[in-house]
Coordinates of N, CA, C and O in Angstrom, one line a residue:
X728 N -12.7 -6.8 -21.0 CA -12.3 -6.9 -19.6 C -13.5 -6.4 -18.8 O -14.1 -5.4 -19.1
X729 N -13.9 -7.2 -17.8 CA -15.0 -6.8 -16.9 C -14.5 -6.5 -15.6 O -14.2 -7.4 -14.8
X730 N -14.3 -5.3 -15.2 CA -13.7 -4.9 -13.9 C -14.9 -4.8 -12.9 O -16.0 -4.4 -13.2
X731 N -14.5 -5.2 -11.7 CA -15.5 -5.1 -10.6 C -15.5 -3.7 -10.0 O -14.4 -3.2 -9.7
X732 N -16.6 -3.1 -10.0 CA -16.8 -1.7 -9.4 C -17.5 -1.9 -8.1 O -18.6 -2.3 -8.0
X733 N -16.8 -1.4 -7.0 CA -17.4 -1.5 -5.7 C -17.7 -0.1 -5.3 O -16.9 0.8 -5.4
X734 N -19.0 0.1 -4.8 CA -19.4 1.4 -4.3 C -19.7 1.3 -2.8 O -20.4 0.4 -2.4
X735 N -19.2 2.3 -2.1 CA -19.4 2.3 -0.7 C -20.2 3.6 -0.4 O -19.8 4.7 -0.8
X736 N -21.4 3.4 0.2 CA -22.3 4.6 0.5 C -23.0 4.9 -0.8 O -23.3 4.0 -1.6
X737 N -23.3 6.1 -1.0 CA -24.1 6.5 -2.2 C -25.6 6.2 -1.9 O -26.0 6.1 -0.8
X738 N -26.3 6.2 -3.0 CA -27.8 6.1 -2.9 C -28.3 5.3 -4.0 O -27.6 5.0 -5.0
X739 N -29.6 5.1 -3.9 CA -30.3 4.4 -5.0 C -30.3 5.2 -6.3 O -30.1 4.7 -7.4
X740 N -30.3 6.5 -6.1 CA -30.3 7.4 -7.3 C -28.9 7.3 -8.0 O -28.8 7.5 -9.2
X741 N -27.8 7.1 -7.2 CA -26.5 6.9 -7.8 C -26.5 5.6 -8.7 O -26.0 5.6 -9.8
X742 N -27.1 4.6 -8.1 CA -27.2 3.3 -8.9 C -28.0 3.5 -10.1 O -27.6 3.0 -11.2
X743 N -29.1 4.2 -10.0 CA -30.0 4.4 -11.2 C -29.3 5.2 -12.2 O -29.4 4.9 -13.4
X744 N -28.5 6.2 -11.8 CA -27.8 7.0 -12.8 C -26.7 6.2 -13.6 O -26.6 6.4 -14.8
X745 N -26.1 5.3 -12.9 CA -25.1 4.4 -13.6 C -25.8 3.5 -14.6 O -25.3 3.3 -15.7
X746 N -27.0 3.0 -14.2 CA -27.7 2.1 -15.1 C -28.2 2.9 -16.3 O -28.1 2.4 -17.5
X747 N -28.8 4.1 -16.1 CA -29.3 4.9 -17.2 C -28.1 5.3 -18.1 O -28.3 5.4 -19.3
X748 N -27.0 5.6 -17.6 CA -25.8 6.0 -18.4 C -25.4 4.9 -19.3 O -25.1 5.1 -20.5
X749 N -25.4 3.7 -18.7 CA -25.0 2.5 -19.5 C -26.0 2.2 -20.6 O -25.7 1.9 -21.8
X750 N -27.3 2.4 -20.3 CA -28.4 2.2 -21.3 C -28.3 3.2 -22.4 O -28.4 2.9 -23.6
X751 N -28.0 4.4 -22.0 CA -27.8 5.5 -23.0 C -26.7 5.2 -24.0 O -26.8 5.5 -25.2
X752 N -25.5 4.8 -23.4 CA -24.4 4.5 -24.3 C -24.7 3.3 -25.2 O -24.4 3.4 -26.4
X753 N -25.4 2.3 -24.7 CA -25.8 1.2 -25.6 C -26.8 1.7 -26.7 O -26.7 1.3 -27.9
X754 N -27.8 2.5 -26.3 CA -28.7 3.0 -27.3 C -28.1 3.8 -28.4 O -28.5 3.9 -29.5
X755 N -27.0 4.6 -28.0 CA -26.3 5.4 -28.9 C -25.3 4.6 -29.8 O -24.7 5.2 -30.7
X756 N -25.3 3.3 -29.6 CA -24.4 2.4 -30.4 C -22.9 2.5 -30.0 O -22.1 2.0 -30.7
X757 N -22.6 3.1 -28.9 CA -21.3 3.2 -28.4 C -20.8 1.8 -27.9 O -21.6 1.0 -27.3
X758 N -19.6 1.4 -28.2 CA -19.1 0.1 -27.8 C -19.1 0.1 -26.2 O -18.7 1.1 -25.6
X759 N -19.6 -1.0 -25.7 CA -19.7 -1.1 -24.3 C -19.1 -2.4 -23.8 O -19.2 -3.4 -24.6
X760 N -18.6 -2.4 -22.7 CA -18.1 -3.7 -22.1 C -19.0 -4.0 -20.9 O -19.6 -3.1 -20.3
X761 N -19.0 -5.3 -20.6 CA -19.8 -5.7 -19.4 C -19.2 -5.0 -18.2 O -18.0 -4.8 -18.1
X762 N -20.1 -4.7 -17.3 CA -19.7 -4.0 -16.0 C -20.3 -4.8 -14.9 O -21.5 -5.2 -14.9
X763 N -19.6 -5.0 -13.8 CA -20.1 -5.6 -12.6 C -20.0 -4.6 -11.5 O -18.9 -4.1 -11.2
X764 N -21.1 -4.2 -10.9 CA -21.2 -3.2 -9.8 C -21.7 -3.9 -8.6 O -22.8 -4.5 -8.7
X765 N -21.1 -3.6 -7.5 CA -21.6 -4.1 -6.2 C -21.5 -2.9 -5.2 O -20.5 -2.2 -5.1
X766 N -22.7 -2.7 -4.6 CA -22.8 -1.5 -3.7 C -22.9 -2.0 -2.2 O -23.6 -3.0 -2.0
X767 N -22.2 -1.3 -1.3 CA -22.3 -1.6 0.1 C -22.8 -0.3 0.8 O -22.4 0.8 0.4
X768 N -23.7 -0.5 1.7 CA -24.3 0.7 2.4 C -23.2 1.6 3.1 O -23.3 2.8 3.1
X769 N -22.2 0.9 3.7 CA -21.2 1.7 4.4 C -20.0 0.8 4.6 O -19.9 -0.3 4.2
X770 N -18.9 1.4 5.1 CA -17.6 0.7 5.3 C -17.8 -0.5 6.2 O -17.1 -1.5 6.0
X771 N -18.6 -0.4 7.2 CA -18.7 -1.5 8.2 C -19.3 -2.7 7.5 O -18.8 -3.8 7.7
X772 N -20.3 -2.5 6.6 CA -20.8 -3.6 5.8 C -19.8 -4.2 4.9 O -19.7 -5.4 4.7
X773 N -19.1 -3.3 4.2 CA -18.0 -3.7 3.3 C -17.1 -4.7 3.9 O -16.8 -5.7 3.5
X774 N -16.5 -4.2 5.1 CA -15.5 -5.0 5.8 C -16.1 -6.3 6.4 O -15.4 -7.3 6.6
X775 N -17.4 -6.3 6.8 CA -18.0 -7.5 7.3 C -18.2 -8.5 6.2 O -17.9 -9.7 6.4
X776 N -18.5 -8.1 5.0 CA -18.7 -9.0 3.9 C -17.4 -9.4 3.3 O -17.2 -10.6 3.0
X777 N -16.5 -8.5 3.1 CA -15.2 -8.8 2.5 C -14.1 -9.0 3.5 O -13.1 -8.3 3.5
X778 N -14.2 -10.0 4.3 CA -13.2 -10.3 5.3 C -12.0 -11.0 4.6 O -12.1 -11.4 3.4
X779 N -10.8 -11.0 5.2 CA -9.7 -11.6 4.5 C -9.9 -13.1 4.1 O -9.5 -13.5 3.0
X780 N -10.6 -13.9 4.9 CA -10.9 -15.2 4.4 C -11.8 -15.3 3.2 O -11.7 -16.2 2.4
X781 N -12.8 -14.4 3.1 CA -13.7 -14.3 2.0 C -12.9 -13.8 0.7 O -13.2 -14.3 -0.4
X782 N -12.0 -12.9 0.9 CA -11.2 -12.4 -0.2 C -10.4 -13.6 -0.7 O -10.3 -13.8 -2.0
X783 N -9.8 -14.4 0.2 CA -9.1 -15.6 -0.3 C -10.0 -16.6 -1.1 O -9.6 -17.1 -2.1
X784 N -11.2 -16.7 -0.6 CA -12.2 -17.6 -1.4 C -12.4 -17.0 -2.8 O -12.5 -17.7 -3.8
X785 N -12.7 -15.7 -2.8 CA -12.9 -15.0 -4.1 C -11.7 -15.3 -5.1 O -11.9 -15.6 -6.3
X786 N -10.5 -15.1 -4.6 CA -9.3 -15.4 -5.4 C -9.3 -16.8 -5.9 O -9.0 -17.1 -7.1
X787 N -9.6 -17.7 -5.0 CA -9.6 -19.1 -5.4 C -10.7 -19.4 -6.5 O -10.4 -20.1 -7.5
X788 N -11.9 -18.9 -6.2 CA -13.0 -19.1 -7.2 C -12.6 -18.5 -8.5 O -12.9 -19.1 -9.6
X789 N -12.0 -17.4 -8.5 CA -11.7 -16.7 -9.8 C -10.6 -17.5 -10.5 O -10.6 -17.6 -11.8
X790 N -9.7 -18.1 -9.8 CA -8.5 -18.7 -10.5 C -8.7 -20.2 -10.8 O -7.8 -20.8 -11.4
X791 N -9.8 -20.8 -10.3 CA -9.9 -22.2 -10.4 C -11.4 -22.6 -10.8 O -12.3 -21.8 -10.6
X792 N -11.5 -23.8 -11.4 CA -12.8 -24.3 -11.7 C -13.3 -24.9 -10.4 O -12.9 -26.0 -10.0
X793 N -14.3 -24.3 -9.8 CA -14.8 -24.7 -8.5 C -16.2 -25.3 -8.8 O -17.2 -24.7 -9.1
X794 N -16.3 -26.6 -8.6 CA -17.5 -27.4 -8.9 C -18.5 -27.4 -7.8 O -19.7 -27.7 -8.1
X795 N -18.1 -27.1 -6.6 CA -19.1 -27.1 -5.5 C -18.5 -26.5 -4.2 O -17.2 -26.3 -4.2
X796 N -19.3 -26.2 -3.3 CA -18.8 -25.6 -2.0 C -17.9 -26.6 -1.3 O -16.9 -26.3 -0.7
X797 N -18.3 -27.9 -1.4 CA -17.5 -28.9 -0.7 C -16.1 -29.0 -1.4 O -15.1 -29.0 -0.7
X798 N -16.0 -28.9 -2.7 CA -14.7 -28.9 -3.4 C -13.9 -27.7 -3.0 O -12.7 -27.8 -2.8
X799 N -14.6 -26.5 -2.8 CA -13.9 -25.3 -2.4 C -13.3 -25.5 -1.0 O -12.2 -25.1 -0.8
X800 N -14.1 -26.0 -0.1 CA -13.7 -26.1 1.3 C -12.5 -27.1 1.3 O -11.5 -26.9 2.1
X801 N -12.5 -28.1 0.5 CA -11.4 -29.1 0.5 C -10.1 -28.4 -0.1 O -9.0 -28.6 0.4
X802 N -10.3 -27.6 -1.2 CA -9.2 -27.0 -1.8 C -8.5 -26.0 -1.0 O -7.3 -25.8 -1.0
X803 N -9.3 -25.3 -0.1 CA -8.6 -24.2 0.7 C -8.4 -24.7 2.1 O -7.8 -24.0 3.0
X804 N -8.7 -26.0 2.4 CA -8.4 -26.6 3.7 C -9.2 -26.0 4.9 O -8.6 -25.9 6.0
X805 N -10.4 -25.7 4.6 CA -11.3 -25.1 5.7 C -12.5 -25.9 5.9 O -12.9 -26.7 5.1
X806 N -13.1 -25.7 7.1 CA -14.3 -26.4 7.5 C -15.5 -26.1 6.5 O -15.7 -25.0 6.1
X807 N -16.2 -27.2 6.1 CA -17.2 -27.0 5.1 C -18.3 -26.0 5.5 O -18.7 -25.1 4.7
X808 N -18.7 -26.1 6.7 CA -19.8 -25.2 7.2 C -19.4 -23.8 7.2 O -20.2 -22.9 6.7
X809 N -18.2 -23.5 7.6 CA -17.7 -22.1 7.5 C -17.6 -21.6 6.1 O -17.9 -20.4 5.8
X810 N -17.1 -22.4 5.2 CA -16.9 -22.0 3.8 C -18.3 -21.8 3.2 O -18.6 -20.9 2.5
X811 N -19.3 -22.7 3.6 CA -20.6 -22.6 3.1 C -21.2 -21.2 3.5 O -21.8 -20.5 2.7
X812 N -21.0 -20.8 4.8 CA -21.5 -19.5 5.3 C -20.9 -18.4 4.5 O -21.5 -17.4 4.1
X813 N -19.5 -18.5 4.3 CA -18.8 -17.4 3.5 C -19.3 -17.3 2.1 O -19.5 -16.3 1.5
X814 N -19.6 -18.5 1.5 CA -20.1 -18.5 0.1 C -21.5 -17.9 0.0 O -21.8 -17.1 -0.9
X815 N -22.3 -18.2 1.0 CA -23.7 -17.5 1.1 C -23.5 -16.0 1.1 O -24.3 -15.3 0.5
X816 N -22.6 -15.5 1.9 CA -22.4 -14.1 2.1 C -21.9 -13.5 0.8 O -22.4 -12.4 0.3
X817 N -21.0 -14.1 0.1 CA -20.5 -13.6 -1.2 C -21.6 -13.7 -2.3 O -21.6 -12.8 -3.1
X818 N -22.4 -14.7 -2.3 CA -23.5 -14.8 -3.2 C -24.5 -13.7 -3.0 O -24.9 -13.0 -3.9
X819 N -24.8 -13.4 -1.7 CA -25.8 -12.4 -1.4 C -25.3 -11.0 -1.8 O -26.1 -10.1 -2.2
X820 N -24.0 -10.8 -1.7 CA -23.4 -9.5 -2.0 C -23.3 -9.4 -3.6 O -23.0 -8.3 -4.0
X821 N -23.5 -10.4 -4.3 CA -23.3 -10.4 -5.8 C -21.9 -10.5 -6.3 O -21.6 -10.2 -7.4
X822 N -21.0 -11.0 -5.4 CA -19.6 -11.1 -5.8 C -19.3 -12.4 -6.5 O -18.3 -12.5 -7.2
X823 N -20.1 -13.4 -6.3 CA -19.9 -14.7 -7.0 C -21.3 -15.1 -7.5 O -22.3 -14.6 -7.0
X824 N -21.3 -16.1 -8.4 CA -22.5 -16.7 -8.9 C -22.5 -18.2 -8.7 O -21.4 -18.8 -8.7
X825 N -23.7 -18.8 -8.6 CA -23.8 -20.2 -8.6 C -24.4 -20.6 -9.9 O -25.5 -20.1 -10.3
X826 N -23.8 -21.6 -10.6 CA -24.3 -22.1 -11.8 C -24.4 -23.6 -11.6 O -23.4 -24.3 -11.6
X827 N -25.6 -24.1 -11.2 CA -25.8 -25.4 -10.7 C -25.1 -25.5 -9.4 O -25.5 -24.7 -8.5
X828 N -24.2 -26.4 -9.2 CA -23.4 -26.4 -7.9 C -22.1 -25.7 -8.1 O -21.4 -25.4 -7.1
X829 N -21.7 -25.3 -9.3 CA -20.4 -24.6 -9.5 C -20.5 -23.2 -9.1 O -21.5 -22.5 -9.1
X830 N -19.3 -22.7 -8.6 CA -19.2 -21.3 -8.2 C -18.3 -20.5 -9.2 O -17.2 -21.1 -9.6
X831 N -18.7 -19.3 -9.5 CA -17.9 -18.5 -10.5 C -18.0 -17.1 -10.2 O -18.9 -16.6 -9.5
X832 N -17.1 -16.3 -10.8 CA -17.2 -14.8 -10.8 C -17.6 -14.3 -12.1 O -17.3 -14.9 -13.2
X833 N -18.4 -13.2 -12.2 CA -18.8 -12.6 -13.4 C -17.8 -11.6 -13.9 O -17.9 -11.2 -15.1
X834 N -16.9 -11.2 -13.1 CA -15.9 -10.2 -13.5 C -14.6 -10.9 -13.7 O -14.3 -12.0 -13.2
X835 N -13.7 -10.3 -14.4 CA -12.4 -11.0 -14.9 C -11.3 -11.1 -13.8 O -10.4 -11.8 -14.0
X836 N -11.5 -10.3 -12.7 CA -10.5 -10.5 -11.7 C -9.2 -9.7 -11.9 O -8.3 -9.7 -11.0
X837 N -9.1 -9.0 -13.0 CA -7.8 -8.3 -13.2 C -7.7 -7.0 -12.5 O -6.7 -6.4 -12.3
X838 N -8.9 -6.5 -12.0 CA -8.8 -5.3 -11.2 C -10.2 -5.0 -10.6 O -11.2 -5.5 -11.0
X839 N -10.2 -4.1 -9.6 CA -11.4 -3.6 -9.0 C -11.2 -2.2 -8.6 O -10.0 -1.7 -8.4
X840 N -12.2 -1.4 -8.7 CA -12.1 0.0 -8.2 C -13.2 0.2 -7.1 O -14.2 -0.5 -7.1
X841 N -12.9 1.1 -6.2 CA -13.8 1.4 -5.1 C -14.2 2.9 -5.2 O -13.3 3.8 -5.3
X842 N -15.4 3.2 -5.3 CA -16.0 4.5 -5.3 C -16.7 4.8 -4.0 O -17.5 4.0 -3.6
X843 N -16.3 5.9 -3.3 CA -16.9 6.2 -2.1 C -18.0 7.3 -2.3 O -17.8 8.3 -2.8
X844 N -19.2 6.9 -1.9 CA -20.4 7.8 -2.0 C -20.3 8.9 -0.9 O -19.6 8.8 0.1
X845 N -21.2 9.9 -1.0 CA -21.2 11.0 0.0 C -21.6 10.5 1.3 O -21.3 11.1 2.3
X846 N -22.4 9.4 1.4 CA -22.9 9.0 2.7 C -22.0 8.0 3.4 O -22.3 7.3 4.3
X847 N -20.8 7.7 2.8 CA -19.9 6.7 3.3 C -19.3 7.0 4.7 O -18.9 7.9 5.1

């Protein structure tokens, strides 16, 4: 299971510590699962990127085979240009991936956790 870990605030050193801890576990031969981490500078950025309409797109992308932005806009019944803009924002945040023209998530969608850094 690959859970999405969302971090609000924090610092570059927090990200570095997570990476080094994962590398240390792997080097020690400990069983590890894939991890997806996405960090946001603050709550304002988090809510700007993860609007309700973008969350709906994430859910659709996770639950369906999405071959293109056009197919996604048709499936959710929204204007292509607006869906394209939302997809660009989700791609930039690292919440979805583009494989050719297809859109996918790298995490399994069964859960997400939010960690609030000291600078949140």
